[in-house]
GROMACS .gro file of C-alpha atoms in nm:
model
  244
    1MET     CA    1   0.000   0.000   0.000
    2LYS     CA    2   0.102   0.364  -0.029
    3PRO     CA    3   0.256   0.573   0.252
    4ILE     CA    4   0.063   0.775   0.510
    5VAL     CA    5   0.045   1.071   0.273
    6SER     CA    6  -0.224   0.884   0.083
    7ILE     CA    7  -0.485   0.927   0.351
    8LEU     CA    8  -0.388   1.172   0.623
    9GLY     CA    9  -0.402   1.551   0.636
   10THR     CA   10  -0.303   1.907   0.722
   11ILE     CA   11  -0.365   2.121   1.019
   12ALA     CA   12  -0.579   2.345   0.801
   13ALA     CA   13  -0.865   2.114   0.891
   14ILE     CA   14  -0.867   2.275   1.236
   15ALA     CA   15  -1.121   2.518   1.091
   16LEU     CA   16  -1.373   2.238   1.131
   17PHE     CA   17  -1.340   2.285   1.509
   18PRO     CA   18  -1.321   2.657   1.596
   19HIS     CA   19  -1.347   2.585   1.969
   20ILE     CA   20  -1.039   2.401   2.090
   21ALA     CA   21  -1.226   2.259   2.387
   22GLN     CA   22  -1.432   2.041   2.154
   23ALA     CA   23  -1.154   1.805   2.055
   24SER     CA   24  -0.931   1.553   2.225
   25ALA     CA   25  -0.600   1.514   2.044
   26TYR     CA   26  -0.387   1.207   1.974
   27THR     CA   27  -0.052   1.195   1.798
   28THR     CA   28   0.207   0.952   1.671
   29SER     CA   29   0.534   0.930   1.865
   30ASN     CA   30   0.710   1.174   1.631
   31ARG     CA   31   0.402   1.403   1.617
   32SER     CA   32   0.399   1.385   1.238
   33THR     CA   33   0.037   1.272   1.242
   34SER     CA   34  -0.239   1.392   1.470
   35ILE     CA   35  -0.604   1.302   1.509
   36HIS     CA   36  -0.862   1.520   1.683
   37ILE     CA   37  -1.193   1.375   1.793
   38SER     CA   38  -1.496   1.505   1.979
   39GLU     CA   39  -1.817   1.342   2.093
   40LEU     CA   40  -2.127   1.543   2.015
   41PRO     CA   41  -2.486   1.450   2.106
   42GLY     CA   42  -2.657   1.252   1.832
   43ARG     CA   43  -3.021   1.287   1.738
   44SER     CA   44  -3.109   0.999   1.965
   45GLY     CA   45  -2.913   1.153   2.253
   46SER     CA   46  -2.616   0.920   2.217
   47ALA     CA   47  -2.260   1.047   2.160
   48ILE     CA   48  -2.137   1.053   1.801
   49GLY     CA   49  -1.766   1.091   1.721
   50THR     CA   50  -1.653   1.344   1.466
   51GLY     CA   51  -1.318   1.505   1.393
   52TYR     CA   52  -1.023   1.571   1.167
   53TYR     CA   53  -0.666   1.456   1.115
   54SER     CA   54  -0.343   1.595   0.974
   55THR     CA   55   0.009   1.498   0.872
   56SER     CA   56   0.315   1.608   0.678
   57VAL     CA   57   0.502   1.336   0.491
   58GLY     CA   58   0.777   1.385   0.239
   59GLY     CA   59   0.711   1.757   0.230
   60ARG     CA   60   0.351   1.709   0.122
   61GLU     CA   61   0.056   1.765   0.351
   62TRP     CA   62  -0.286   1.607   0.363
   63GLY     CA   63  -0.595   1.707   0.559
   64GLY     CA   64  -0.908   1.508   0.625
   65ASN     CA   65  -1.216   1.475   0.837
   66PHE     CA   66  -1.436   1.191   0.950
   67GLN     CA   67  -1.782   1.125   1.084
   68ALA     CA   68  -1.867   0.822   1.296
   69THR     CA   69  -2.188   0.644   1.207
   70SER     CA   70  -2.169   0.407   1.504
   71VAL     CA   71  -2.003   0.415   1.846
   72THR     CA   72  -1.983   0.095   2.050
   73SER     CA   73  -1.810  -0.026   2.367
   74SER     CA   74  -1.701  -0.383   2.431
   75GLY     CA   75  -1.428  -0.546   2.637
   76GLY     CA   76  -1.308  -0.211   2.768
   77ILE     CA   77  -1.260  -0.072   2.416
   78ARG     CA   78  -1.463   0.211   2.264
   79THR     CA   79  -1.491   0.190   1.885
   80TYR     CA   80  -1.591   0.466   1.644
   81THR     CA   81  -1.676   0.346   1.294
   82GLY     CA   82  -1.758   0.579   1.007
   83THR     CA   83  -1.635   0.748   0.692
   84PHE     CA   84  -1.349   0.979   0.601
   85THR     CA   85  -1.256   1.212   0.318
   86ASP     CA   86  -0.922   1.386   0.272
   87GLN     CA   87  -0.720   1.585   0.022
   88ARG     CA   88  -0.359   1.675  -0.044
   89SER     CA   89  -0.279   2.045  -0.021
   90GLY     CA   90  -0.041   2.243  -0.242
   91PRO     CA   91   0.007   2.275  -0.618
   92GLY     CA   92  -0.051   2.003  -0.871
   93ALA     CA   93  -0.340   1.783  -0.978
   94THR     CA   94  -0.613   1.721  -0.723
   95GLN     CA   95  -0.558   1.418  -0.506
   96GLN     CA   96  -0.839   1.300  -0.282
   97CYS     CA   97  -0.911   0.980  -0.095
   98LYS     CA   98  -1.220   0.849   0.080
   99GLY     CA   99  -1.325   0.539   0.265
  100GLN     CA  100  -1.398   0.384   0.602
  101LEU     CA  101  -1.226   0.485   0.927
  102LYS     CA  102  -1.227   0.297   1.257
  103LEU     CA  103  -1.091   0.447   1.581
  104GLN     CA  104  -1.046   0.236   1.894
  105ARG     CA  105  -0.939   0.347   2.242
  106PRO     CA  106  -0.953   0.201   2.595
  107VAL     CA  107  -1.246   0.325   2.798
  108SER     CA  108  -1.020   0.374   3.101
  109ASN     CA  109  -0.645   0.391   3.147
  110SER     CA  110  -0.387   0.504   3.401
  111GLY     CA  111  -0.182   0.713   3.160
  112PRO     CA  112  -0.235   0.905   2.836
  113ALA     CA  113  -0.501   0.732   2.627
  114ARG     CA  114  -0.402   0.515   2.335
  115LEU     CA  115  -0.580   0.530   2.002
  116ARG     CA  116  -0.571   0.273   1.722
  117ALA     CA  117  -0.675   0.411   1.381
  118THR     CA  118  -0.754   0.203   1.074
  119TRP     CA  119  -0.824   0.358   0.733
  120THR     CA  120  -0.966   0.150   0.445
  121ILE     CA  121  -0.959   0.314   0.101
  122THR     CA  122  -1.277   0.284  -0.107
  123GLY     CA  123  -1.213   0.548  -0.375
  124GLY     CA  124  -1.129   0.911  -0.446
  125VAL     CA  125  -0.975   1.127  -0.717
  126ASN     CA  126  -0.617   1.033  -0.810
  127CYS     CA  127  -0.583   0.870  -0.469
  128PRO     CA  128  -0.228   0.728  -0.440
  129SER     CA  129  -0.358   0.418  -0.262
  130ALA     CA  130  -0.545   0.143  -0.439
  131VAL     CA  131  -0.905   0.062  -0.346
  132GLY     CA  132  -0.896  -0.184  -0.060
  133SER     CA  133  -0.567  -0.054   0.082
  134ILE     CA  134  -0.555  -0.047   0.462
  135LEU     CA  135  -0.342   0.170   0.689
  136LYS     CA  136  -0.314   0.129   1.067
  137LEU     CA  137  -0.153   0.370   1.311
  138ASN     CA  138  -0.104   0.380   1.688
  139LEU     CA  139  -0.137   0.718   1.855
  140THR     CA  140  -0.127   0.851   2.211
  141GLU     CA  141  -0.316   1.136   2.374
  142ALA     CA  142  -0.106   1.450   2.325
  143VAL     CA  143  -0.057   1.596   2.674
  144PRO     CA  144   0.196   1.864   2.775
  145VAL     CA  145   0.543   1.748   2.882
  146ALA     CA  146   0.753   1.949   3.128
  147ASN     CA  147   1.101   2.066   3.030
  148SER     CA  148   1.424   1.922   3.173
  149SER     CA  149   1.380   2.134   3.488
  150GLY     CA  150   1.025   2.009   3.538
  151ASN     CA  151   0.872   2.343   3.443
  152PHE     CA  152   0.560   2.390   3.236
  153LEU     CA  153   0.575   2.696   3.011
  154ALA     CA  154   0.363   2.855   2.740
  155SER     CA  155   0.589   2.683   2.488
  156ASN     CA  156   0.541   2.328   2.619
  157ALA     CA  157   0.204   2.335   2.797
  158ASN     CA  158  -0.022   2.448   2.515
  159THR     CA  159  -0.265   2.222   2.334
  160ILE     CA  160  -0.154   2.035   2.024
  161GLN     CA  161  -0.405   2.240   1.823
  162SER     CA  162  -0.209   2.555   1.906
  163GLU     CA  163   0.141   2.428   1.976
  164THR     CA  164   0.310   2.647   1.717
  165ALA     CA  165   0.152   2.968   1.846
  166GLY     CA  166   0.101   2.891   2.213
  167ASN     CA  167  -0.234   3.068   2.211
  168ALA     CA  168  -0.429   2.807   2.408
  169THR     CA  169  -0.301   2.654   2.732
  170TRP     CA  170  -0.390   2.306   2.851
  171PRO     CA  171  -0.698   2.379   3.064
  172LEU     CA  172  -0.706   2.115   3.341
  173TRP     CA  173  -0.429   2.033   3.590
  174VAL     CA  174  -0.412   1.786   3.879
  175VAL     CA  175  -0.233   1.885   4.201
  176THR     CA  176   0.054   1.646   4.275
  177ASP     CA  177   0.203   1.834   4.570
  178PRO     CA  178   0.220   1.585   4.860
  179THR     CA  179   0.014   1.811   5.088
  180ARG     CA  180  -0.152   2.111   4.928
  181LEU     CA  181  -0.069   2.372   4.667
  182ASN     CA  182  -0.084   2.744   4.747
  183CYS     CA  183  -0.231   2.986   4.496
  184ARG     CA  184  -0.079   3.331   4.551
  185ALA     CA  185  -0.210   3.674   4.457
  186THR     CA  186   0.130   3.758   4.313
  187ALA     CA  187   0.430   3.538   4.237
  188PRO     CA  188   0.658   3.434   4.394
  189SER     CA  189   0.570   3.535   4.752
  190GLY     CA  190   0.234   3.709   4.746
  191THR     CA  191  -0.059   3.651   4.979
  192VAL     CA  192  -0.208   3.302   4.964
  193VAL     CA  193  -0.554   3.347   4.814
  194THR     CA  194  -0.655   2.982   4.831
  195THR     CA  195  -0.505   2.633   4.848
  196PHE     CA  196  -0.571   2.325   4.639
  197PRO     CA  197  -0.546   1.983   4.810
  198LYS     CA  198  -0.349   1.696   4.657
  199GLY     CA  199  -0.545   1.524   4.381
  200SER     CA  200  -0.777   1.817   4.314
  201THR     CA  201  -0.829   1.956   3.963
  202VAL     CA  202  -0.739   2.316   3.883
  203ASP     CA  203  -0.921   2.463   3.582
  204VAL     CA  204  -0.724   2.746   3.422
  205GLY     CA  205  -0.932   2.766   3.106
  206TYR     CA  206  -0.782   2.804   2.759
  207LEU     CA  207  -0.553   3.096   2.830
  208GLY     CA  208  -0.292   3.221   2.588
  209LEU     CA  209   0.069   3.326   2.619
  210ASN     CA  210  -0.003   3.531   2.933
  211SER     CA  211  -0.111   3.219   3.122
  212PHE     CA  212   0.247   3.163   3.241
  213ILE     CA  213   0.488   3.402   3.409
  214THR     CA  214   0.841   3.363   3.542
  215ALA     CA  215   0.902   3.498   3.891
  216GLY     CA  216   1.175   3.422   4.143
  217GLY     CA  217   1.342   3.204   3.884
  218ALA     CA  218   1.039   2.973   3.864
  219SER     CA  219   0.741   2.919   3.634
  220TRP     CA  220   0.391   3.010   3.754
  221LEU     CA  221   0.050   2.941   3.607
  222ARG     CA  222  -0.240   3.184   3.632
  223VAL     CA  223  -0.572   3.061   3.777
  224PRO     CA  224  -0.827   3.315   3.648
  225SER     CA  225  -1.122   3.197   3.857
  226LYS     CA  226  -0.929   3.266   4.178
  227ASN     CA  227  -0.716   3.554   4.047
  228CYS     CA  228  -0.396   3.391   4.170
  229PHE     CA  229  -0.091   3.190   4.059
  230ILE     CA  230   0.030   2.835   4.127
  231ARG     CA  231   0.376   2.686   4.070
  232ALA     CA  232   0.392   2.537   3.723
  233ASN     CA  233   0.629   2.250   3.789
  234SER     CA  234   0.587   1.873   3.771
  235GLN     CA  235   0.659   1.854   4.144
  236TYR     CA  236   0.329   2.031   4.203
  237ILE     CA  237   0.098   1.974   3.905
  238LYS     CA  238   0.046   1.750   3.606
  239PRO     CA  239  -0.189   1.783   3.306
  240LYS     CA  240  -0.521   1.608   3.352
  241LEU     CA  241  -0.600   1.354   3.085
  242MET     CA  242  -0.900   1.449   2.870
  243PRO     CA  243  -0.964   1.163   2.629
  244PHE     CA  244  -1.306   1.134   2.472
   0.00000   0.00000   0.00000
């Protein structure tokens, strides 16, 4: 079968989801391919998966979207089955592919969620892959990773949808401090406005570049709802998993 470029896509497809909060993101280990999925209420009240995907392979980019027609759970695995369409961007003759897409993820997990994606080609316009070709990829939920000093910054704690611009911070954080985490009016030694106990979730919303500040040689994260700052270090917080 043909390489990934035959059926995956560009980040331009983000326009399908103007609100970052809608999508949960998964990526391959080298982040060359990402998949974004959300669950929206169906007509019958059940959740229906929909989303988009992107990649850059060999200097050529593809963008696509998919719509689940069925969502089932069995044996601890949630499966989305539906259709996809995609297209290569850039100059040259039109290249499009379409077919069936199946996404599978564990219903519960102790770490970042895993996603198994299977594309089956059924047609298209100048699609590089033959009808019947199948591509499978393993992806992992794309959560922020602290730097070598354990600090979370605007550059490494944004969402994958905005990682090049840093204009949307990861919204939910779990307190890992062994006792409690102080939230100060000003960093680094301002009045303690409130405290968050170990294991509690801190919601900072989807802030932009001003969500993080450096004070006293340390990184701090703004908590808008409390109008205070918490230490943004892996000793004190970790990103909360948000897989759909």
